């Protein structure tokens, strides 16, 4: 036990140097030409890049990022937040230590100063304004690399849980699901138009749709995003709104939780809850998250979440994918075991901690 803890501590300590070694000797690096950067509240930076030719990946996977202006030999892992069907590649980076802080400084220096009231991408959108993209620091990527969440497509029902920046792999999954649902709808329309010949595979787009849907079994997703700061809702506003507006068959259920607000039912949050309901009913926008998704206060009751899914999907096998700090792993793993044992619904637990 002590030995494994020591090994873990050493791995953490020397992790950076291992990354440097691996990337100097073993990897194939791709230089990214067209880069956009956005700096969001809550110390998050997003890099939005054109997808290099031949770069294929699965939702849930991650890649290493290098920025020579920050450190020529350091490579850091980040989950990919774009989806395989998107024509761009993106990562969302939380500023936590030296490298991420320096990365933000380098990009902030190259970008114009934030203007009040502008959204994240515009605020630091370095492809517009005085700074030309060529002035941005150069970025290289290496990947993709496999991660637990990439297996989500084999489950008909998935429970996706992201804590703080741990939502990143789930965001890619949500986008992938939306792309696949759209492809499914189009395929159904094609079949109707062609008089029932489902995907005869003659046209290129039919081929693409078939390939995309190959092995895609997911029909229902429950996404829980728990974050401390209200301002974090800005990070993934676009995708949350897209799902809320375009998921016509209601296959994805979105739940955002803001833990810095008092629990629902607590008198101290009663006023904000009332204003929230009125505004959502009137304008369709939640005043806490600034999105179409109604946010809840405090932490989710995980037992109730599992119970509701078990009631909705008896005899189903549910893929639970958690990403975030290790603290919640134990509770979710235990609930997966308990509910698999006591109900007809089986929960397979997968986790990634960062
Ligand atoms: C597979 C994977 C996917 C990740 N995806 C994302 C993501 O989408 N967005 C995001 O913001 N962060 C992500 N991370 C974490 C990110 O790699 C680290 O936060 C970053 O490398 C920290 O670098 P730093 O020098 O700024 O901080 P450091 O000073 O090195 O560390 C600050 C803190 O981050 C932890 N940390 C440092 N390096 C790693 C690492 N390689 N893995 C895990 N923890 C680390 C340290 O233990 C410390 O607590 C991911 C990590 C992994 C392993």
Tab-separated table of C-alpha atoms and ligand atoms in Angstrom:
chain	number	residue	atom	x	y	z
A	1	UNK	CA	0.000	0.000	0.000
A	2	UNK	CA	2.729	2.423	1.085
A	3	UNK	CA	4.828	1.314	-1.857
A	4	UNK	CA	2.009	1.932	-4.345
A	5	UNK	CA	1.367	5.363	-2.797
A	6	UNK	CA	5.056	6.170	-3.159
A	7	UNK	CA	4.988	5.004	-6.762
A	8	UNK	CA	1.938	7.187	-7.421
A	9	UNK	CA	3.579	10.205	-5.795
A	10	UNK	CA	6.705	9.672	-7.884
A	11	UNK	CA	4.640	9.265	-11.033
A	12	UNK	CA	2.915	12.592	-10.310
A	13	UNK	CA	6.236	14.225	-9.489
A	14	UNK	CA	7.993	12.960	-12.586
A	15	UNK	CA	4.887	12.892	-14.813
A	16	UNK	CA	5.939	16.021	-16.653
A	17	UNK	CA	9.385	14.590	-17.415
A	18	UNK	CA	7.885	11.288	-18.549
A	19	UNK	CA	5.600	13.268	-20.884
A	20	UNK	CA	8.600	15.177	-22.235
A	21	UNK	CA	10.539	11.934	-22.817
A	22	UNK	CA	7.659	10.115	-24.492
A	23	UNK	CA	6.946	13.005	-26.804
A	24	UNK	CA	10.564	13.594	-27.765
A	25	UNK	CA	11.121	9.965	-28.701
A	26	UNK	CA	7.905	8.271	-29.679
A	27	UNK	CA	5.245	10.556	-31.029
A	28	UNK	CA	4.003	11.996	-34.238
A	29	UNK	CA	3.303	15.702	-33.723
A	30	UNK	CA	0.905	17.787	-35.743
A	31	UNK	CA	1.386	21.513	-36.068
A	32	UNK	CA	-1.904	23.446	-35.926
A	33	UNK	CA	-2.160	26.304	-38.434
A	34	UNK	CA	-5.564	27.946	-37.844
A	35	UNK	CA	-6.072	28.660	-34.219
A	36	UNK	CA	-8.691	30.626	-32.324
A	37	UNK	CA	-8.563	31.214	-28.634
A	38	UNK	CA	-11.196	32.248	-26.107
A	39	UNK	CA	-10.769	33.062	-22.470
A	40	UNK	CA	-13.776	32.398	-20.280
A	41	UNK	CA	-14.611	33.460	-16.734
A	42	UNK	CA	-13.549	30.900	-14.131
A	43	UNK	CA	-10.043	30.712	-15.591
A	44	UNK	CA	-10.740	28.529	-18.585
A	45	UNK	CA	-9.136	28.898	-21.971
A	46	UNK	CA	-10.371	27.196	-25.095
A	47	UNK	CA	-8.282	26.457	-28.157
A	48	UNK	CA	-10.285	26.033	-31.318
A	49	UNK	CA	-8.285	24.677	-34.248
A	50	UNK	CA	-8.857	23.483	-37.775
A	51	UNK	CA	-8.867	19.683	-37.793
A	52	UNK	CA	-5.604	18.371	-39.255
A	53	UNK	CA	-6.069	16.126	-42.289
A	54	UNK	CA	-6.346	12.480	-41.312
A	55	UNK	CA	-6.807	13.244	-37.614
A	56	UNK	CA	-9.601	10.884	-36.562
A	57	UNK	CA	-10.744	10.389	-33.003
A	58	UNK	CA	-13.619	9.213	-30.844
A	59	UNK	CA	-15.590	11.311	-28.382
A	60	UNK	CA	-14.133	10.877	-24.918
A	61	UNK	CA	-10.528	10.646	-26.147
A	62	UNK	CA	-7.785	13.123	-25.332
A	63	UNK	CA	-4.667	14.547	-26.938
A	64	UNK	CA	-1.425	16.142	-25.803
A	65	UNK	CA	-0.867	19.835	-26.441
A	66	UNK	CA	2.463	21.611	-26.751
A	67	UNK	CA	3.111	25.331	-26.998
A	68	UNK	CA	6.793	26.094	-27.603
A	69	UNK	CA	6.365	29.699	-26.467
A	70	UNK	CA	5.467	28.355	-23.019
A	71	UNK	CA	7.843	25.410	-22.850
A	72	UNK	CA	9.440	23.744	-25.898
A	73	UNK	CA	9.420	20.187	-24.543
A	74	UNK	CA	6.355	20.063	-22.290
A	75	UNK	CA	3.230	18.225	-23.451
A	76	UNK	CA	-0.027	18.266	-21.471
A	77	UNK	CA	-3.088	16.020	-21.885
A	78	UNK	CA	-6.537	17.506	-22.577
A	79	UNK	CA	-9.838	15.851	-23.478
A	80	UNK	CA	-11.106	16.779	-26.913
A	81	UNK	CA	-14.318	18.823	-26.609
A	82	UNK	CA	-15.249	18.858	-30.299
A	83	UNK	CA	-16.968	15.832	-31.835
A	84	UNK	CA	-15.628	13.527	-34.571
A	85	UNK	CA	-18.200	14.904	-37.030
A	86	UNK	CA	-17.106	18.529	-36.465
A	87	UNK	CA	-14.700	20.131	-38.918
A	88	UNK	CA	-12.688	21.695	-36.100
A	89	UNK	CA	-10.831	20.422	-33.060
A	90	UNK	CA	-11.186	21.994	-29.615
A	91	UNK	CA	-9.965	21.677	-26.044
A	92	UNK	CA	-11.010	23.531	-22.899
A	93	UNK	CA	-8.156	24.165	-20.495
A	94	UNK	CA	-8.566	25.061	-16.823
A	95	UNK	CA	-5.753	27.201	-15.425
A	96	UNK	CA	-4.385	25.200	-12.488
A	97	UNK	CA	-0.581	25.426	-12.461
A	98	UNK	CA	2.537	26.830	-14.113
A	99	UNK	CA	2.088	25.583	-17.667
A	100	UNK	CA	-1.604	26.405	-18.003
A	101	UNK	CA	-1.063	29.826	-16.378
A	102	UNK	CA	1.773	30.657	-18.779
A	103	UNK	CA	-0.321	29.455	-21.713
A	104	UNK	CA	-3.083	31.859	-20.725
A	105	UNK	CA	-0.567	34.696	-20.317
A	106	UNK	CA	0.954	34.065	-23.758
A	107	UNK	CA	-2.433	34.002	-25.472
A	108	UNK	CA	-3.784	36.960	-23.479
A	109	UNK	CA	-0.776	39.023	-24.526
A	110	UNK	CA	-1.455	38.182	-28.160
A	111	UNK	CA	-5.169	38.962	-27.920
A	112	UNK	CA	-7.003	42.191	-27.509
A	113	UNK	CA	-8.295	43.013	-24.040
A	114	UNK	CA	-11.708	41.646	-23.012
A	115	UNK	CA	-14.647	43.948	-23.669
A	116	UNK	CA	-17.612	44.074	-21.321
A	117	UNK	CA	-20.674	42.163	-22.351
A	118	UNK	CA	-19.030	40.127	-25.128
A	119	UNK	CA	-19.195	36.370	-25.179
A	120	UNK	CA	-16.138	34.162	-24.622
A	121	UNK	CA	-15.130	33.570	-28.218
A	122	UNK	CA	-15.569	37.192	-29.226
A	123	UNK	CA	-13.816	38.489	-26.152
A	124	UNK	CA	-10.573	36.842	-27.060
A	125	UNK	CA	-11.315	35.999	-30.663
A	126	UNK	CA	-7.868	36.561	-32.037
A	127	UNK	CA	-8.832	35.960	-35.629
A	128	UNK	CA	-10.591	39.309	-35.544
A	129	UNK	CA	-9.480	42.746	-34.438
A	130	UNK	CA	-5.962	44.121	-34.363
A	131	UNK	CA	-4.126	40.870	-33.810
A	132	UNK	CA	-3.728	38.583	-36.778
A	133	UNK	CA	-3.813	34.825	-36.107
A	134	UNK	CA	-0.194	34.574	-37.196
A	135	UNK	CA	0.721	36.567	-34.096
A	136	UNK	CA	-0.646	33.820	-31.864
A	137	UNK	CA	1.776	31.414	-30.185
A	138	UNK	CA	2.255	28.192	-32.162
A	139	UNK	CA	0.558	25.024	-30.938
A	140	UNK	CA	1.247	21.360	-31.711
A	141	UNK	CA	-0.955	18.410	-30.841
A	142	UNK	CA	-0.296	14.715	-30.502
A	143	UNK	CA	-2.975	12.076	-30.357
A	144	UNK	CA	-5.649	10.991	-30.046
A	145	UNK	CA	-5.275	8.716	-27.031
A	146	UNK	CA	-7.884	6.313	-25.665
A	147	UNK	CA	-9.942	7.064	-22.551
A	148	UNK	CA	-12.792	5.291	-20.712
A	149	UNK	CA	-15.599	7.513	-22.031
A	150	UNK	CA	-14.917	6.560	-25.655
A	151	UNK	CA	-16.914	3.353	-25.075
A	152	UNK	CA	-20.191	5.183	-24.481
A	153	UNK	CA	-21.671	4.279	-27.897
A	154	UNK	CA	-22.136	0.628	-26.947
A	155	UNK	CA	-24.739	1.515	-24.263
A	156	UNK	CA	-28.377	2.228	-25.031
A	157	UNK	CA	-28.617	4.314	-21.875
A	158	UNK	CA	-25.793	6.426	-20.447
A	159	UNK	CA	-25.383	8.480	-17.309
A	160	UNK	CA	-22.709	11.125	-17.912
A	161	UNK	CA	-21.359	12.979	-14.892
A	162	UNK	CA	-18.839	15.827	-15.099
A	163	UNK	CA	-17.524	17.786	-12.143
A	164	UNK	CA	-16.177	21.232	-13.042
A	165	UNK	CA	-13.736	20.994	-15.947
A	166	UNK	CA	-14.347	17.217	-15.859
A	167	UNK	CA	-17.304	17.910	-18.154
A	168	UNK	CA	-14.917	18.127	-21.139
A	169	UNK	CA	-15.128	14.521	-22.434
A	170	UNK	CA	-18.919	14.581	-21.876
A	171	UNK	CA	-19.301	17.713	-24.000
A	172	UNK	CA	-17.756	15.906	-26.953
A	173	UNK	CA	-20.098	12.971	-26.306
A	174	UNK	CA	-23.171	15.256	-26.268
A	175	UNK	CA	-22.112	16.794	-29.584
A	176	UNK	CA	-21.431	13.351	-31.054
A	177	UNK	CA	-24.865	12.160	-29.942
A	178	UNK	CA	-26.531	15.204	-31.499
A	179	UNK	CA	-24.652	14.603	-34.774
A	180	UNK	CA	-25.689	10.944	-34.721
A	181	UNK	CA	-29.325	11.686	-33.898
A	182	UNK	CA	-29.413	14.102	-36.829
A	183	UNK	CA	-27.854	11.459	-39.102
A	184	UNK	CA	-30.462	8.947	-37.909
A	185	UNK	CA	-33.285	11.383	-38.643
A	186	UNK	CA	-31.856	12.082	-42.099
A	187	UNK	CA	-31.541	8.370	-42.779
A	188	UNK	CA	-35.188	7.894	-41.823
A	189	UNK	CA	-36.218	10.702	-44.182
A	190	UNK	CA	-34.062	9.230	-46.962
A	191	UNK	CA	-35.780	5.882	-46.423
A	192	UNK	CA	-39.220	7.481	-46.668
A	193	UNK	CA	-38.242	9.399	-49.813
A	194	UNK	CA	-36.681	6.341	-51.415
A	195	UNK	CA	-39.751	4.251	-50.678
A	196	UNK	CA	-38.318	2.184	-47.864
A	197	UNK	CA	-34.841	1.383	-49.246
A	198	UNK	CA	-33.037	2.201	-45.944
A	199	UNK	CA	-29.469	3.331	-46.648
A	200	UNK	CA	-28.897	1.465	-49.910
A	201	UNK	CA	-25.387	2.915	-49.671
A	202	UNK	CA	-25.321	4.301	-53.215
A	203	UNK	CA	-24.586	7.939	-52.401
A	204	UNK	CA	-21.501	9.261	-50.582
A	205	UNK	CA	-23.609	10.888	-47.890
A	206	UNK	CA	-25.442	7.601	-47.307
A	207	UNK	CA	-22.039	5.935	-46.863
A	208	UNK	CA	-20.919	8.631	-44.426
A	209	UNK	CA	-24.119	8.387	-42.398
A	210	UNK	CA	-23.860	4.597	-42.255
A	211	UNK	CA	-20.224	4.784	-41.146
A	212	UNK	CA	-21.044	7.358	-38.487
A	213	UNK	CA	-23.906	5.323	-37.098
A	214	UNK	CA	-21.937	2.080	-37.164
A	215	UNK	CA	-22.056	0.638	-33.638
A	216	UNK	CA	-23.924	3.650	-32.260
A	217	UNK	CA	-26.442	2.157	-29.843
A	218	UNK	CA	-27.142	5.102	-27.519
A	219	UNK	CA	-30.764	6.199	-27.406
A	220	UNK	CA	-30.985	7.973	-24.055
A	221	UNK	CA	-28.488	10.094	-22.108
A	222	UNK	CA	-28.674	11.739	-18.702
A	223	UNK	CA	-26.014	14.430	-18.342
A	224	UNK	CA	-25.206	15.916	-14.927
A	225	UNK	CA	-22.770	18.802	-14.813
A	226	UNK	CA	-21.866	19.996	-11.348
A	227	UNK	CA	-19.858	23.169	-10.978
A	228	UNK	CA	-19.052	25.518	-8.127
A	229	UNK	CA	-19.136	28.839	-9.945
A	230	UNK	CA	-22.105	30.228	-11.812
A	231	UNK	CA	-19.691	31.745	-14.357
A	232	UNK	CA	-18.584	28.234	-15.450
A	233	UNK	CA	-21.857	27.877	-17.355
A	234	UNK	CA	-20.296	30.120	-20.027
A	235	UNK	CA	-17.751	27.428	-20.981
A	236	UNK	CA	-20.235	25.162	-22.715
A	237	UNK	CA	-23.155	27.514	-23.292
A	238	UNK	CA	-23.236	26.777	-27.033
A	239	UNK	CA	-23.604	23.027	-26.755
A	240	UNK	CA	-26.095	23.217	-23.882
A	241	UNK	CA	-28.322	25.540	-25.912
A	242	UNK	CA	-27.925	23.421	-29.030
A	243	UNK	CA	-29.101	20.305	-27.215
A	244	UNK	CA	-31.983	22.163	-25.532
A	245	UNK	CA	-33.145	23.577	-28.882
A	246	UNK	CA	-32.465	20.761	-31.330
A	247	UNK	CA	-32.999	17.533	-29.407
A	248	UNK	CA	-36.581	17.236	-30.685
A	249	UNK	CA	-37.027	13.649	-29.517
A	250	UNK	CA	-35.772	14.518	-26.038
A	251	UNK	CA	-33.135	11.807	-26.026
A	252	UNK	CA	-30.736	13.855	-23.902
A	253	UNK	CA	-31.660	15.105	-20.442
A	254	UNK	CA	-29.472	17.981	-19.257
A	255	UNK	CA	-28.996	18.893	-15.600
A	256	UNK	CA	-26.649	21.633	-14.450
A	257	UNK	CA	-25.936	22.161	-10.770
A	258	UNK	CA	-24.352	25.206	-9.193
A	259	UNK	CA	-22.974	24.232	-5.788
A	260	UNK	CA	-22.213	27.765	-4.587
A	261	UNK	CA	-25.946	28.537	-4.320
A	262	UNK	CA	-27.936	27.331	-1.303
A	263	UNK	CA	-29.906	24.110	-1.659
A	264	UNK	CA	-33.352	24.209	-3.285
A	265	UNK	CA	-35.997	24.782	-0.606
A	266	UNK	CA	-33.560	26.817	1.526
A	267	UNK	CA	-35.052	30.254	2.302
A	268	UNK	CA	-31.780	31.936	1.254
A	269	UNK	CA	-32.171	30.768	-2.331
A	270	UNK	CA	-35.971	31.141	-2.514
A	271	UNK	CA	-35.924	34.533	-4.250
A	272	UNK	CA	-33.446	33.513	-6.928
A	273	UNK	CA	-35.395	30.269	-7.510
A	274	UNK	CA	-38.604	32.262	-7.984
A	275	UNK	CA	-36.998	34.721	-10.430
A	276	UNK	CA	-35.403	31.781	-12.225
A	277	UNK	CA	-38.772	30.044	-12.739
A	278	UNK	CA	-40.506	33.224	-13.909
A	279	UNK	CA	-37.787	34.098	-16.413
A	280	UNK	CA	-37.544	30.536	-17.732
A	281	UNK	CA	-41.310	30.358	-18.217
A	282	UNK	CA	-41.402	33.777	-19.908
A	283	UNK	CA	-38.230	33.823	-22.022
A	284	UNK	CA	-37.016	30.224	-22.005
A	285	UNK	CA	-33.694	31.305	-20.480
A	286	UNK	CA	-32.394	30.315	-17.062
A	287	UNK	CA	-30.998	33.396	-15.290
A	288	UNK	CA	-28.415	31.359	-13.356
A	289	UNK	CA	-26.806	29.507	-16.267
A	290	UNK	CA	-27.703	32.021	-18.987
A	291	UNK	CA	-28.721	29.031	-21.141
A	292	UNK	CA	-32.001	27.305	-22.010
A	293	UNK	CA	-31.136	24.611	-19.474
A	294	UNK	CA	-32.712	25.141	-16.066
A	295	UNK	CA	-30.022	24.882	-13.382
A	296	UNK	CA	-30.424	23.424	-9.913
A	297	UNK	CA	-28.761	24.520	-6.698
A	298	UNK	CA	-26.378	22.611	-4.418
A	299	UNK	CA	-25.390	18.998	-5.183
A	300	UNK	CA	-27.482	16.344	-6.914
A	301	UNK	CA	-28.904	13.559	-4.785
A	302	UNK	CA	-27.053	10.752	-6.563
A	303	UNK	CA	-29.147	7.967	-5.049
A	304	UNK	CA	-32.307	9.588	-6.470
A	305	UNK	CA	-30.605	9.974	-9.848
A	306	UNK	CA	-29.770	6.246	-9.975
A	307	UNK	CA	-33.229	5.328	-8.706
A	308	UNK	CA	-35.031	7.339	-11.373
A	309	UNK	CA	-32.907	5.853	-14.152
A	310	UNK	CA	-33.541	2.339	-12.800
A	311	UNK	CA	-37.297	3.019	-12.811
A	312	UNK	CA	-37.169	4.454	-16.345
A	313	UNK	CA	-35.035	1.614	-17.742
A	314	UNK	CA	-35.767	-1.734	-16.090
A	315	UNK	CA	-33.507	-4.581	-17.295
A	316	UNK	CA	-31.270	-2.129	-19.178
A	317	UNK	CA	-27.471	-1.984	-18.948
A	318	UNK	CA	-26.541	1.612	-18.171
A	319	UNK	CA	-23.055	2.985	-18.860
A	320	UNK	CA	-22.021	5.401	-16.118
A	321	UNK	CA	-19.178	7.711	-17.134
A	322	UNK	CA	-17.706	9.966	-14.502
A	323	UNK	CA	-14.969	12.539	-14.997
A	324	UNK	CA	-13.691	14.858	-12.268
A	325	UNK	CA	-11.839	14.790	-8.956
A	326	UNK	CA	-11.443	11.420	-7.242
A	327	UNK	CA	-13.707	12.423	-4.315
A	328	UNK	CA	-16.976	11.456	-6.052
A	329	UNK	CA	-15.649	8.228	-7.593
A	330	UNK	CA	-16.300	6.102	-4.507
A	331	UNK	CA	-19.942	7.161	-4.099
A	332	UNK	CA	-20.842	6.676	-7.770
A	333	UNK	CA	-19.051	3.323	-7.977
A	334	UNK	CA	-20.838	2.104	-4.830
A	335	UNK	CA	-24.240	3.254	-6.127
A	336	UNK	CA	-23.552	1.446	-9.410
A	337	UNK	CA	-22.872	-1.756	-7.458
A	338	UNK	CA	-25.869	-1.312	-5.110
A	339	UNK	CA	-28.407	-0.630	-7.853
A	340	UNK	CA	-27.029	-3.415	-10.063
A	341	UNK	CA	-27.491	-5.765	-7.121
A	342	UNK	CA	-30.922	-4.586	-5.954
A	343	UNK	CA	-32.716	-3.740	-9.205
A	344	UNK	CA	-33.043	-5.286	-12.666
A	345	UNK	CA	-31.014	-2.372	-14.119
A	346	UNK	CA	-27.277	-3.031	-14.411
A	347	UNK	CA	-24.844	-0.131	-14.087
A	348	UNK	CA	-21.308	-0.332	-15.550
A	349	UNK	CA	-19.130	2.291	-13.888
A	350	UNK	CA	-16.240	3.995	-15.740
A	351	UNK	CA	-14.197	6.894	-14.445
A	352	UNK	CA	-11.464	9.324	-15.328
A	353	UNK	CA	-9.933	11.603	-12.694
A	354	UNK	CA	-8.330	14.958	-13.390
B	1	LIG	C1	-6.415	12.171	-19.785
B	1	LIG	C2	-6.441	13.564	-19.221
B	1	LIG	C3	-7.327	14.482	-19.747
B	1	LIG	C4	-7.352	15.785	-19.240
B	1	LIG	N1	-8.246	16.671	-19.769
B	1	LIG	C5	-8.285	17.933	-19.306
B	1	LIG	C6	-9.207	18.880	-19.860
B	1	LIG	O1	-9.995	18.590	-20.755
B	1	LIG	N2	-9.172	20.134	-19.371
B	1	LIG	C7	-8.314	20.499	-18.360
B	1	LIG	O2	-8.337	21.656	-17.963
B	1	LIG	N3	-7.458	19.617	-17.806
B	1	LIG	C8	-7.401	18.355	-18.254
B	1	LIG	N4	-6.504	17.465	-17.712
B	1	LIG	C9	-5.580	17.916	-16.656
B	1	LIG	C10	-4.446	18.734	-17.280
B	1	LIG	O3	-3.641	17.898	-18.072
B	1	LIG	C11	-3.601	19.380	-16.162
B	1	LIG	O4	-4.433	20.236	-15.426
B	1	LIG	C12	-2.472	20.204	-16.722
B	1	LIG	O5	-1.558	19.364	-17.371
B	1	LIG	C13	-1.796	20.935	-15.557
B	1	LIG	O6	-0.581	21.535	-15.967
B	1	LIG	P1	0.063	22.746	-15.113
B	1	LIG	O7	1.537	22.764	-15.319
B	1	LIG	O8	-0.662	24.012	-15.392
B	1	LIG	O9	-0.245	22.371	-13.639
B	1	LIG	P2	0.713	21.568	-12.613
B	1	LIG	O10	1.448	22.576	-11.802
B	1	LIG	O11	1.523	20.534	-13.317
B	1	LIG	O12	-0.373	20.850	-11.768
B	1	LIG	C14	-1.470	21.481	-11.164
B	1	LIG	C15	-2.412	20.385	-10.719
B	1	LIG	O13	-2.792	19.577	-11.853
B	1	LIG	C16	-2.441	18.207	-11.647
B	1	LIG	N5	-1.855	17.653	-12.907
B	1	LIG	C17	-0.753	18.074	-13.550
B	1	LIG	N6	-0.489	17.345	-14.639
B	1	LIG	C18	-1.458	16.409	-14.691
B	1	LIG	C19	-1.731	15.339	-15.562
B	1	LIG	N7	-0.963	15.040	-16.607
B	1	LIG	N8	-2.806	14.590	-15.299
B	1	LIG	C20	-3.593	14.855	-14.261
B	1	LIG	N9	-3.400	15.846	-13.399
B	1	LIG	C21	-2.343	16.607	-13.592
B	1	LIG	C22	-1.388	18.203	-10.553
B	1	LIG	O14	-1.427	17.003	-9.786
B	1	LIG	C23	-1.778	19.405	-9.721
B	1	LIG	O15	-2.754	19.075	-8.777
B	1	LIG	C24	-6.470	16.163	-18.188
B	1	LIG	C25	-5.582	15.218	-17.664
B	1	LIG	C26	-5.574	13.949	-18.159
B	1	LIG	C27	-4.621	12.938	-17.581
